[in-house]
Coordinates of C-alpha atoms and ligand atoms in Angstrom, one line a residue:
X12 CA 184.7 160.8 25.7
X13 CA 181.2 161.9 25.6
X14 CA 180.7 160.9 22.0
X15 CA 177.6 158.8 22.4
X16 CA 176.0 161.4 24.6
X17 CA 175.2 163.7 22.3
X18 CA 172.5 166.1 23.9
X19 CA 174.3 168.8 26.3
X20 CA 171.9 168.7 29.4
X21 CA 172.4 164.8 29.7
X22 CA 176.1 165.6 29.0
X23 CA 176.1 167.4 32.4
X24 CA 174.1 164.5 34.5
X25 CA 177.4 162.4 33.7
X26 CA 178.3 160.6 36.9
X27 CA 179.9 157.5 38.9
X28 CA 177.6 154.4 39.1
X29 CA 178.2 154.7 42.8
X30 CA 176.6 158.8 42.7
X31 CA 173.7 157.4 40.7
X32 CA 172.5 154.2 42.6
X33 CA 172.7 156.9 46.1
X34 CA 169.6 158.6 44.0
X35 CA 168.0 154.9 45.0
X36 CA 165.9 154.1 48.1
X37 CA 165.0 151.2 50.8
X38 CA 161.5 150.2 49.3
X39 CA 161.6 151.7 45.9
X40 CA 160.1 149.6 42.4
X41 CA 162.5 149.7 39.9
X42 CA 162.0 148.7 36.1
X43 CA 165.6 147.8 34.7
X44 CA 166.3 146.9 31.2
X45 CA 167.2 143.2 30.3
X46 CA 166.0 140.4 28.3
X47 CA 167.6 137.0 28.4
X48 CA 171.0 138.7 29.3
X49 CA 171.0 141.4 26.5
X50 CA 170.9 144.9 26.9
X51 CA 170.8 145.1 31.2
X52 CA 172.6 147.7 33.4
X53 CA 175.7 146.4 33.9
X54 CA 177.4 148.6 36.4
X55 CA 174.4 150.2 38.8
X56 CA 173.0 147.2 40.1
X57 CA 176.4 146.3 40.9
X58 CA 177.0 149.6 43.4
X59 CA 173.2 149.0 44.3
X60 CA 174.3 145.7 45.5
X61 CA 177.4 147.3 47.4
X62 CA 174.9 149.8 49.1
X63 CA 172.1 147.5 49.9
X64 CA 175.3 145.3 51.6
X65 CA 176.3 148.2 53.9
X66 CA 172.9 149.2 55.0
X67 CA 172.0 145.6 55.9
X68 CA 175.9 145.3 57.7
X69 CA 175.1 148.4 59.5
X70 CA 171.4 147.1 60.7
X71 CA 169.1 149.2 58.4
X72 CA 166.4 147.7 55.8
X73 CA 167.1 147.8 52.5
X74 CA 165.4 145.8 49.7
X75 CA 163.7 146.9 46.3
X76 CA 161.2 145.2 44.1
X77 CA 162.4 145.3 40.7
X78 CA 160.9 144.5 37.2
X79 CA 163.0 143.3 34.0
X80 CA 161.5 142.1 30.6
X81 CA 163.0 138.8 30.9
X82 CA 165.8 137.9 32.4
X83 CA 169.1 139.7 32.9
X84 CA 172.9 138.7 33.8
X85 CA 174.7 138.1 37.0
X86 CA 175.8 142.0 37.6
X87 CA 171.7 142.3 38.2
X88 CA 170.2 139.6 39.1
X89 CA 172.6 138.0 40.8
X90 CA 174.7 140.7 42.4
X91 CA 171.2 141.9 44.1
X92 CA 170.1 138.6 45.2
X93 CA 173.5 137.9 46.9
X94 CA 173.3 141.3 48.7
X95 CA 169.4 139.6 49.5
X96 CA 168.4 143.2 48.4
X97 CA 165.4 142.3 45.8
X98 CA 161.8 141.6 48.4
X99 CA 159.7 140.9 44.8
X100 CA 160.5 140.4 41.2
X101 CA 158.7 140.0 37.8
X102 CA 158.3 138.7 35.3
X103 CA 160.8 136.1 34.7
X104 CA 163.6 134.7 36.4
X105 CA 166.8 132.7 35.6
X106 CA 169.8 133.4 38.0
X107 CA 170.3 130.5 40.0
X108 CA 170.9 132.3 43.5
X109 CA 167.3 134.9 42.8
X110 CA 165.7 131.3 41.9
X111 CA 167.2 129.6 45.2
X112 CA 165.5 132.9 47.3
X113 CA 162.2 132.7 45.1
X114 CA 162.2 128.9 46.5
X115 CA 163.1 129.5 49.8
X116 CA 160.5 131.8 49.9
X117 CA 162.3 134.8 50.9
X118 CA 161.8 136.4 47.3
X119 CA 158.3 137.3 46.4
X120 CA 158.0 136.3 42.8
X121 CA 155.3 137.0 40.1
X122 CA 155.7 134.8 37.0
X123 CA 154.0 137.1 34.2
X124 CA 153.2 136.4 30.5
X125 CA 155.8 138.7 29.0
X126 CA 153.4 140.4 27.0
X127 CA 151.3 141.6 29.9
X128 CA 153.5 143.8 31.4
X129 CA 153.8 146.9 30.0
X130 CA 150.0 147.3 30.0
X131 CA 149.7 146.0 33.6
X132 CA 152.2 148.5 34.7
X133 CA 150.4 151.6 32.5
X134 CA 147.1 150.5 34.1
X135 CA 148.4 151.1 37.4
X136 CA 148.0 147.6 38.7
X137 CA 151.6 147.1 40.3
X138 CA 151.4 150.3 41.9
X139 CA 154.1 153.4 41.1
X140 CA 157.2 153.3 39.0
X141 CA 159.4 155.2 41.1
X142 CA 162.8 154.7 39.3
X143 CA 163.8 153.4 35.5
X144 CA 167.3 151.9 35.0
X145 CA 167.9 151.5 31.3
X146 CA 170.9 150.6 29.2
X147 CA 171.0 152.4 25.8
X148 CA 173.8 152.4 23.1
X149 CA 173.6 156.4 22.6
X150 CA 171.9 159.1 23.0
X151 CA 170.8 161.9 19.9
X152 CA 171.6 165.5 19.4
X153 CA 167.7 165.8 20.3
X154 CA 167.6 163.6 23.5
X155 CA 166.3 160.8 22.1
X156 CA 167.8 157.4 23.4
X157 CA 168.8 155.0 21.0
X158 CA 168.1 151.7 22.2
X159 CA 170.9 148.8 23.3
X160 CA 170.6 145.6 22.8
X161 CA 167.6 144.9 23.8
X162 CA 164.0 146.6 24.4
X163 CA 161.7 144.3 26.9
X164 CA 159.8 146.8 28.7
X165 CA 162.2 150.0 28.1
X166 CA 159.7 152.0 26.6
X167 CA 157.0 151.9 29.7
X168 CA 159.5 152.2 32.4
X169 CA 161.0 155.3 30.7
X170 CA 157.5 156.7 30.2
X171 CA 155.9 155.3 33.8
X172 CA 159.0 156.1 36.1
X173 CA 159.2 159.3 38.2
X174 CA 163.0 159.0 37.9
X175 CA 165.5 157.6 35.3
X176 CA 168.9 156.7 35.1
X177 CA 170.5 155.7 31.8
X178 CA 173.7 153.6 31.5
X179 CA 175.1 154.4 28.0
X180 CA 177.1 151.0 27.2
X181 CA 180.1 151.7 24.6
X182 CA 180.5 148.1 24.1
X183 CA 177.1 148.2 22.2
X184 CA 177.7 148.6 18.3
X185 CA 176.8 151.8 16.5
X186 CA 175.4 149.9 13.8
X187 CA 172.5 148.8 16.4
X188 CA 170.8 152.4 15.8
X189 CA 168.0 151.9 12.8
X190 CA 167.3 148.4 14.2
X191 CA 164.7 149.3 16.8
X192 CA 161.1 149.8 15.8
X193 CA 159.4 151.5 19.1
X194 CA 155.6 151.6 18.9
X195 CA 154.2 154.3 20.7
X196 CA 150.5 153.8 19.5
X197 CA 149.1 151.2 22.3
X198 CA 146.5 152.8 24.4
X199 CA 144.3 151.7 27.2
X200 CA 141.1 150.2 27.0
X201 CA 138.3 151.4 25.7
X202 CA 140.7 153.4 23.6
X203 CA 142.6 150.3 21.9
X204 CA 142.7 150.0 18.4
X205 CA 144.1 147.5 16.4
X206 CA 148.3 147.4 16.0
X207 CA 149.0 147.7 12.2
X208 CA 151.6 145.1 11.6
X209 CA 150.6 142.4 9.0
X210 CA 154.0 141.1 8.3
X211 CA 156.8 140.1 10.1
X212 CA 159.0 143.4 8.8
X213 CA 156.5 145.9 9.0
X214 CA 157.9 148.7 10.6
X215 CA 155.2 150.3 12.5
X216 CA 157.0 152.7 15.0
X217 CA 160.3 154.9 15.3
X218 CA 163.8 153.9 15.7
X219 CA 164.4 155.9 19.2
X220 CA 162.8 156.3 23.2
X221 CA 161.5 159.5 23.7
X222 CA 162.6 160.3 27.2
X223 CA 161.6 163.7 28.9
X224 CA 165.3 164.8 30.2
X225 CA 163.8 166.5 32.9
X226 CA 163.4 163.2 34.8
X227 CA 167.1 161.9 34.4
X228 CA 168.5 161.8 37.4
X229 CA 172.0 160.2 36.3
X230 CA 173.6 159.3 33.1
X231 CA 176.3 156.6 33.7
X232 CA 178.8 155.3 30.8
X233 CA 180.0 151.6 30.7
X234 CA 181.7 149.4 28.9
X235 CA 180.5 145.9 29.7
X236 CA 179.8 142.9 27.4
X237 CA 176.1 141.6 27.6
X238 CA 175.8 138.2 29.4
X239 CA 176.2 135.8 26.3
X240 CA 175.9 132.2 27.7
X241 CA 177.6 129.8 25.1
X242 CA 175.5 126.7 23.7
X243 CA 176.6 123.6 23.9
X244 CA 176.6 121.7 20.2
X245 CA 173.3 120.1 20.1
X246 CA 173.6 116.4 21.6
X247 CA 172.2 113.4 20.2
X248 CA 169.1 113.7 21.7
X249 CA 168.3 117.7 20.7
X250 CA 169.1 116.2 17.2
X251 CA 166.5 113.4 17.5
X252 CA 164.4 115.6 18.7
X253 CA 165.0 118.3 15.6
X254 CA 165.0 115.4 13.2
X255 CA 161.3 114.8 14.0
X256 CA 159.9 118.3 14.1
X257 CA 161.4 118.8 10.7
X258 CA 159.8 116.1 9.0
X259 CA 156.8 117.2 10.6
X260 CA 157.1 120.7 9.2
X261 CA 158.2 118.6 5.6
X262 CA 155.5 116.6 6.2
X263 CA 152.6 119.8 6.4
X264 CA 154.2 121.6 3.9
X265 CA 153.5 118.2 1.5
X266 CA 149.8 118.4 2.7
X267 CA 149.3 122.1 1.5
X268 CA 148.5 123.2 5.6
X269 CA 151.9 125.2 5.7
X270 CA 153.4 127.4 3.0
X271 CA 156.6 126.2 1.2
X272 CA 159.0 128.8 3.2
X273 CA 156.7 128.1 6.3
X274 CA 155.3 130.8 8.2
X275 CA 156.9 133.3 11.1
X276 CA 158.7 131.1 13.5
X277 CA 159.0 131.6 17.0
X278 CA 161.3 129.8 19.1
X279 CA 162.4 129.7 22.8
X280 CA 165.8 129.8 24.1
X281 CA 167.6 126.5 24.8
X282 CA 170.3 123.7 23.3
X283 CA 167.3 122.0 21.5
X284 CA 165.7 125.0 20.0
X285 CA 168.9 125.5 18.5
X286 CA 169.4 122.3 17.4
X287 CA 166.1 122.8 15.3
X288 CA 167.5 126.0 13.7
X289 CA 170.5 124.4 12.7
X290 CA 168.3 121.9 11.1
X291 CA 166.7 124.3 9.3
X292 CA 170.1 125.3 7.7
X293 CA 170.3 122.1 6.0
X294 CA 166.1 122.0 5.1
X295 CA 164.4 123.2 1.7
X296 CA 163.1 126.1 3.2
X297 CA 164.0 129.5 1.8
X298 CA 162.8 133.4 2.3
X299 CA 161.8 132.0 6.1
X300 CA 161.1 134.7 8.6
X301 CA 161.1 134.6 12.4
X302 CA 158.7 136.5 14.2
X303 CA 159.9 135.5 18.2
X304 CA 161.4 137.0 21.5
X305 CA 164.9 136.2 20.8
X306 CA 167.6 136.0 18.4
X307 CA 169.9 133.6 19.0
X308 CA 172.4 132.2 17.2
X309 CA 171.0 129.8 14.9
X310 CA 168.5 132.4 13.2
X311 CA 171.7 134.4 12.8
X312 CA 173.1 131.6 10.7
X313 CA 170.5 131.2 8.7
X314 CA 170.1 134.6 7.8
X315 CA 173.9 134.4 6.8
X316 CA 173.1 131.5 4.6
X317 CA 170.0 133.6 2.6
X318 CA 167.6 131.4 4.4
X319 CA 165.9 133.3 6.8
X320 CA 164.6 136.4 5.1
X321 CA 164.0 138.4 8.4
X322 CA 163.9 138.0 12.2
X323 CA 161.5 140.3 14.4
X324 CA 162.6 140.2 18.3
X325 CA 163.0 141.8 21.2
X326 CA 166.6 141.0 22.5
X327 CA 169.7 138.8 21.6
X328 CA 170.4 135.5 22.9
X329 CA 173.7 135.4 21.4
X330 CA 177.1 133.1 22.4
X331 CA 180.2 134.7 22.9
X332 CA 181.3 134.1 19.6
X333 CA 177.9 135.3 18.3
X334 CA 178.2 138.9 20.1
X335 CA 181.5 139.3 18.1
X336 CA 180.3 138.2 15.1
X337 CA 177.2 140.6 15.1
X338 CA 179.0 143.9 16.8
X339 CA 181.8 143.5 13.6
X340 CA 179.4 143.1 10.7
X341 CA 176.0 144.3 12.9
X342 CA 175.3 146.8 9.3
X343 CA 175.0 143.9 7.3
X344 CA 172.1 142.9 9.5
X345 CA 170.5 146.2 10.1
X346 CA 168.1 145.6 7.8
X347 CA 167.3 142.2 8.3
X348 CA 166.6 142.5 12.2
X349 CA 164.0 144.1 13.9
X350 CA 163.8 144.7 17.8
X351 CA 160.3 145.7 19.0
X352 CA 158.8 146.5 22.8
X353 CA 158.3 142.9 24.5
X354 CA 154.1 143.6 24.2
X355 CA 155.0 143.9 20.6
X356 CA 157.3 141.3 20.0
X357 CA 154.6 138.9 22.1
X358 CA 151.7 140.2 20.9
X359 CA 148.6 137.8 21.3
X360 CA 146.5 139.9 18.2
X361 CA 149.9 139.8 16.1
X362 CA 150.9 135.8 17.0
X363 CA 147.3 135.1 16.1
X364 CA 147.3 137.4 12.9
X365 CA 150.9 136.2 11.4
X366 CA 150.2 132.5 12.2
X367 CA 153.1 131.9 14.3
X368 CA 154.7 128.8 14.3
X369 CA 155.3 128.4 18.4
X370 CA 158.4 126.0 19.8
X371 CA 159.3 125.9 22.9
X372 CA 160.3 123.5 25.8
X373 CA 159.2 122.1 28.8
X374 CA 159.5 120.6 31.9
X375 CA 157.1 118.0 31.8
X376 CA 153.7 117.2 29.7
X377 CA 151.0 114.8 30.9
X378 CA 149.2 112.0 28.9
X379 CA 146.5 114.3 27.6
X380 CA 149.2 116.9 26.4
X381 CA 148.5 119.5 29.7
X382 CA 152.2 121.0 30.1
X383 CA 154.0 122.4 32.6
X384 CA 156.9 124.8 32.0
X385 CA 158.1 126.3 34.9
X386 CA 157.2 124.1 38.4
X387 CA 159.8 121.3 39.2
X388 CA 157.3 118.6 41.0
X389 CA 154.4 121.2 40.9
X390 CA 156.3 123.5 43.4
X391 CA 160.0 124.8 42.8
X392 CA 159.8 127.3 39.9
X393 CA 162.6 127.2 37.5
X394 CA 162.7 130.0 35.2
X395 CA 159.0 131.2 34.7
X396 CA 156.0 130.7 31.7
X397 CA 158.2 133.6 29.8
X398 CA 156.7 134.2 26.4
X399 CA 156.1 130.6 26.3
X400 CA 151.6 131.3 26.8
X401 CA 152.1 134.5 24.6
X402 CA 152.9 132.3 21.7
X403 CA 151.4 128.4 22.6
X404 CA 148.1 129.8 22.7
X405 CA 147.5 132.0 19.9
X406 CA 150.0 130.6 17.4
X407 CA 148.8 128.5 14.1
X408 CA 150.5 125.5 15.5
X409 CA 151.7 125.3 19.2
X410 CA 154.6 122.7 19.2
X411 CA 156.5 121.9 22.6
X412 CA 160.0 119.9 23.1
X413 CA 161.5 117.7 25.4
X414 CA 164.2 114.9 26.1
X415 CA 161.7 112.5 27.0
X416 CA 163.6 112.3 30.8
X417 CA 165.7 114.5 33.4
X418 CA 167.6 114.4 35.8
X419 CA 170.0 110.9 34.7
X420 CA 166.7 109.6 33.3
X421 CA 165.1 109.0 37.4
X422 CA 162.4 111.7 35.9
X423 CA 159.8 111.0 33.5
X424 CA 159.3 114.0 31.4
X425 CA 155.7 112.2 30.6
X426 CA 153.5 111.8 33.6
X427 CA 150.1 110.6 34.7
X428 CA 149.3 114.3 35.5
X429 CA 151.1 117.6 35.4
X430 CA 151.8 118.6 38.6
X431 CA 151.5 122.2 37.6
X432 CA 150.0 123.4 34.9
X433 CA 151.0 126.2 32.0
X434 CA 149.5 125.6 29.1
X435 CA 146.1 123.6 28.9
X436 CA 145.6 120.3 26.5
X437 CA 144.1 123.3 24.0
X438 CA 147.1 125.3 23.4
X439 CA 149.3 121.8 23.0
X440 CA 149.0 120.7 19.7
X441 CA 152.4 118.8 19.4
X442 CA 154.2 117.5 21.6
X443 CA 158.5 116.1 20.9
X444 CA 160.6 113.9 22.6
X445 CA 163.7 112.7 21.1
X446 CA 161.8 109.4 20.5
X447 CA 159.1 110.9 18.2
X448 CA 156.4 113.3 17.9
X449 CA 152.6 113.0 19.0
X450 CA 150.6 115.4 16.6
X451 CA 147.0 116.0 18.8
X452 CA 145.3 118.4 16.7
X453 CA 141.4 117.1 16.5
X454 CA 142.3 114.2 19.0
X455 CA 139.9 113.7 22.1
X456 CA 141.6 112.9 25.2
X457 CA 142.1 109.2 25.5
X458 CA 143.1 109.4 21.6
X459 CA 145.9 111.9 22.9
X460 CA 147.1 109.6 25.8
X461 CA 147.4 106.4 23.5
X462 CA 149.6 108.8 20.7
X463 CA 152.0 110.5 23.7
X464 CA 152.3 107.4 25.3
X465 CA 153.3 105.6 22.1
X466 CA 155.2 108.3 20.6
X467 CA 156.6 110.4 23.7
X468 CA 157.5 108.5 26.2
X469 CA 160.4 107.0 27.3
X470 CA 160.9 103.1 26.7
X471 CA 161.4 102.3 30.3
X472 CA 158.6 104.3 31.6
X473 CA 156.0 103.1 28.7
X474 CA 154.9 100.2 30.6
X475 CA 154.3 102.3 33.8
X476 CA 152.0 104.8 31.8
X477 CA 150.1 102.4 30.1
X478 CA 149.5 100.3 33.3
X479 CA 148.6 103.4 35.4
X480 CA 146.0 104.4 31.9
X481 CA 144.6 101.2 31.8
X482 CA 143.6 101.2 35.5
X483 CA 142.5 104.7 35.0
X484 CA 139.9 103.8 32.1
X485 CA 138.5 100.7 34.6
X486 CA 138.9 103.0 37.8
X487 CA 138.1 107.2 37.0
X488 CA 135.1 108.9 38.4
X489 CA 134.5 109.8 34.7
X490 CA 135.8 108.4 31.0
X491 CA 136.4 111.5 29.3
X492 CA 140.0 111.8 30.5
X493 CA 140.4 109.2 33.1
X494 CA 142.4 110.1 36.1
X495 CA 142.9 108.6 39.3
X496 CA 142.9 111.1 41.2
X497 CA 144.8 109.3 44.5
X498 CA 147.6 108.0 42.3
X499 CA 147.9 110.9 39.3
X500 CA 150.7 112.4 41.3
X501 CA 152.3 109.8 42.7
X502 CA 154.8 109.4 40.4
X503 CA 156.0 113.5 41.4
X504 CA 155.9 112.5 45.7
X505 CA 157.6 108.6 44.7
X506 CA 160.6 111.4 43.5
X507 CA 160.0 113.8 46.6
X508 CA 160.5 110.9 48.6
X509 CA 163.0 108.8 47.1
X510 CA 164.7 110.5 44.3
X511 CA 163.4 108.9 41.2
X512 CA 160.1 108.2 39.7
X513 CA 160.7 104.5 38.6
Ligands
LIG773 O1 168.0 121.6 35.3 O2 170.3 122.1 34.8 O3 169.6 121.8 37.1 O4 169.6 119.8 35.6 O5 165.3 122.0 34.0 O6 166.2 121.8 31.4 O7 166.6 120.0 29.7 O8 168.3 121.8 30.0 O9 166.0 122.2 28.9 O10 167.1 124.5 28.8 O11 165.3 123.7 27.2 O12 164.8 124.3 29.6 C1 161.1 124.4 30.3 C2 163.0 125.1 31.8 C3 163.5 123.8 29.7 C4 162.7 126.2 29.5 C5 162.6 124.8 30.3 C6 165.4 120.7 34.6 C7 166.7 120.1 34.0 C8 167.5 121.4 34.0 C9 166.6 122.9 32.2 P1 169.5 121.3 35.7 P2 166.9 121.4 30.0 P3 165.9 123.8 28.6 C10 160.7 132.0 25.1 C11 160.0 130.9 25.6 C12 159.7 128.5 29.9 C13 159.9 129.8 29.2 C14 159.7 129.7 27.7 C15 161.8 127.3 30.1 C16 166.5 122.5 33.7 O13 162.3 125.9 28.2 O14 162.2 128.0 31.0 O15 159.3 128.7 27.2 N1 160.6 127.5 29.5 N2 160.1 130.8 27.0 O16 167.2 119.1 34.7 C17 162.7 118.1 36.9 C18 161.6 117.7 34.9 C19 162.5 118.5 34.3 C20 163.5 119.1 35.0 C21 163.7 119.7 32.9 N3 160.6 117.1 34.3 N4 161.7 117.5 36.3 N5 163.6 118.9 36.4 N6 164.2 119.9 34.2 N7 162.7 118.9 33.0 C22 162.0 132.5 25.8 C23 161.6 133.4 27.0 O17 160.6 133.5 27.4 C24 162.7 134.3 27.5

């Protein structure tokens, strides 16, 4: 049945997913939809994958660059990379066999802030769009699209692509159309003016894509449930690590420097940062709102229990169990949920103007509270910096999160120095390990070392830290943040070389 394609002339560009991803080329850029395995094609980067495999069997090139909003599931990411058929991706990456290529160096990689890249791509800096593949839930008697699950970078690629194919998923829930709020009133500079959203649930936009139906090449109908990754129940150590960020947020709230139902929260994806949401399910907060990338499925349980007011996002990060819960009783949330264009939902003007309150992990932090997100031992990226700078800089209070070691406890999550760096000592204001929390606001940097050390790190690489900062305050070229520079990394090559950093 044609039933979600309501508008007769995309009607009649009805085909196979095999028919539409012919219409795509050796060398072509590609924006797909996706976000943190939500709302991605499901079914033409799977024949893509099948094509790109018979070219290569049968000796020809074949490769595309492709752009997401975040990342997507493995019929994309993965199916593509197996077929070695993607030469550069952005902005963010998680599939494990597209990350083994990026480190391998046979995938060119660009690890973007997520709010950048809609205007980067308008501007004409990455060159020309020659192909959108978008997942929608429906599309109007008028043509307009009505947007899946979620929107990342949907609305650019559909205006900046010369060519667009639209898979219309039927697993996607009716109720999802009214839940989008699609800003069309960015411009580029010197045009810019400011983006009028004050609060959280401002609506500011409308609830459909415009799309001109001239350019859509192929209209492809699926059935396919988004990604879903289940979370594990928080462990011990995500519940430490909750346990102190909420008395910390108790703790402000006492002082008068937060509000009593706090302020828009933001939170990246990940067992701990749900372990802090379910701790908010049992806090005194009440009329909360989330103002983030995601919705997973602790802000769906609290806006179940009446404590979270609103969430504004741009996708779902939702468990199995979670999908099914929100596609039966997805009206009861309709006005309660808000999904916005990632350069929305990320917004450094709006972060800054709501006061966000920023959590999100990492991979490791050094002693003056530099962190790194995304480089295992400064060179082997694991996902990518995200939304993560988006938020951490312009947010009212940055907060990051970590078990205070990795890898069986032969990593130190707290190190002499970062071996690669995301987010500078000013856009770190606290910093979490499931031993305690270091608050560094209005601390100078060998004031910060002594309170991560003390706080942060793990027991059985204390002494190690405050040996190595002891030497560094006889030893440093200067005293303002003492570093030895021939030793600061030597815990990251001690692991190189022998697999552990004790
Ligand atoms: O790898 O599974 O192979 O062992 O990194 O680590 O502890 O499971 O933690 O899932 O919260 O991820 C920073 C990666 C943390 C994530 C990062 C290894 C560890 C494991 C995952 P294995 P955990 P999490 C909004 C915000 C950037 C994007 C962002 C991230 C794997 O939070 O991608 O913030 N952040 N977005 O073993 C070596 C260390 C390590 C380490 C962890 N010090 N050394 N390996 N790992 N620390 C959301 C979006 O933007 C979409």
């Amino acid at each position: 049945t044609h039933a979600r394609i309501a508008f007769p002339a995309l009607q009649a560009r009805t085909m196979s997913a095999e028919d539409a991803a012919a219409l795509i080329h050796d060398g072509m850029t590609i924006g797909m939809s996706g976000f943190t395995g939500s709302g991605y094609p499901k079914s033409v980067p799977v024949a893509l994958a099948a094509r790109i495999e018979a070219a290569h069997a049968a000796g020809d090139p074949f490769r595309v660059k492709v752009f997401t909003g975040a990342s997507t599931g493995p019929e994309l990411d993965g199916a593509l990379a197996k077929a070695n058929g993607i030469e550069f991706r952005l902005p963010y990456n998680s599939d494990p066999i597209a990350r083994e290529q990026i480190n391998s160096g046979e995938m060119n990689y660009v690890d973007m802030h997520l709010s950048q890249v809609a205007p980067v791509v308008w501007e004409g800096f990455l060159g020309k769009l020659d192909m959108a593949v978008v997942e929608v839930s429906g599309i109007t008697p008028d043509g307009d699209l009505i947007p899946s699950t979620s929107i990342g970078n949907n609305k650019t690629w559909l205006d900046q692509a010369e060519k667009v194919i639209l898979e219309v998923n039927h697993w996607q829930s009716h109720a999802l159309d009214g839940m989008h709020d699609i800003y069309y009133g960015t411009a580029l500079p010197p045009n810019r003016v400011p983006i009028p959203l004050v609060r959280p649930d401002d609506r500011i936009g409308q609830t459909h894509f415009r799309i001109d139906p001239a350019k859509v090449v192929a209209v492809v109908e699926t059935e396919a449930p988004d990604r879903n990754l289940p979370f594990a129940k928080p462990d011990a150590v995500a519940e430490a690590i909750a346990g102190h960020l909420l008395e910390f947020l108790g703790h402000e709230v006492a002082r008068g420097r937060l509000p009593e139902n706090l302020l828009p929260l933001q939170s990246g994806v990940g067992n701990v940062t749900n372990a802090v949401l379910s701790g908010l399910m049992d806090a005194p907060y009440h009329g909360m709102t989330a103002f983030t990338e995601v919705v997973q499925d602790g802000m769906l349980d609290l806006l179940d229990a009446g404590k979270l007011r609103m969430a504004s996002a741009t996708a779902f990060s939702l468990s199995p169990e979670a999908a099914e819960r929100f596609n039966r009783d997805a009206l009861r949330y309709r006005d309660k949920l808000v999904l916005r264009p990632q350069e929305i939902s990320n917004h450094p003007e709006l972060v800054r103007r709501l006061g966000c309150i920023a959590m999100n992990g990492l991979i490791e932090a050094d002693i003056y509270g530099n962190v790194n997100s995304t480089h295992v031992m400064g060179s082997r990226i694991q996902n990518g910096i995200g939304g993560s700078g988006d938020f951490a800089r312009n947010a009212y209070l940055s907060i990051f999160m970590t078990p205070s070691t990795a890898k069986g406890g032969k990593i130190s999550a707290i190190v002499p120095q970062v071996a690669h760096v995301d987010h500078i000592s000013q856009d770190v204001q606290v910093i979490v390990t499931e031993h305690g929390l270091a608050d560094l606001r209005g601390l100078a940097p060998r004031q910060r070392a002594g309170v991560i050390i003390d706080r942060c790190a793990h027991p059985d690489f204390k002494p190690m830290l405050r040996d190595y900062y002891a030497r560094a305050l006889q030893g440093s070229f200067g005293k303002h943040a003492p570093t030895l520079l021939n030793e600061a990394l030597s815990w990251h090559q001690r692991y190189v070389e022998t697999g552990s950093m004790r």
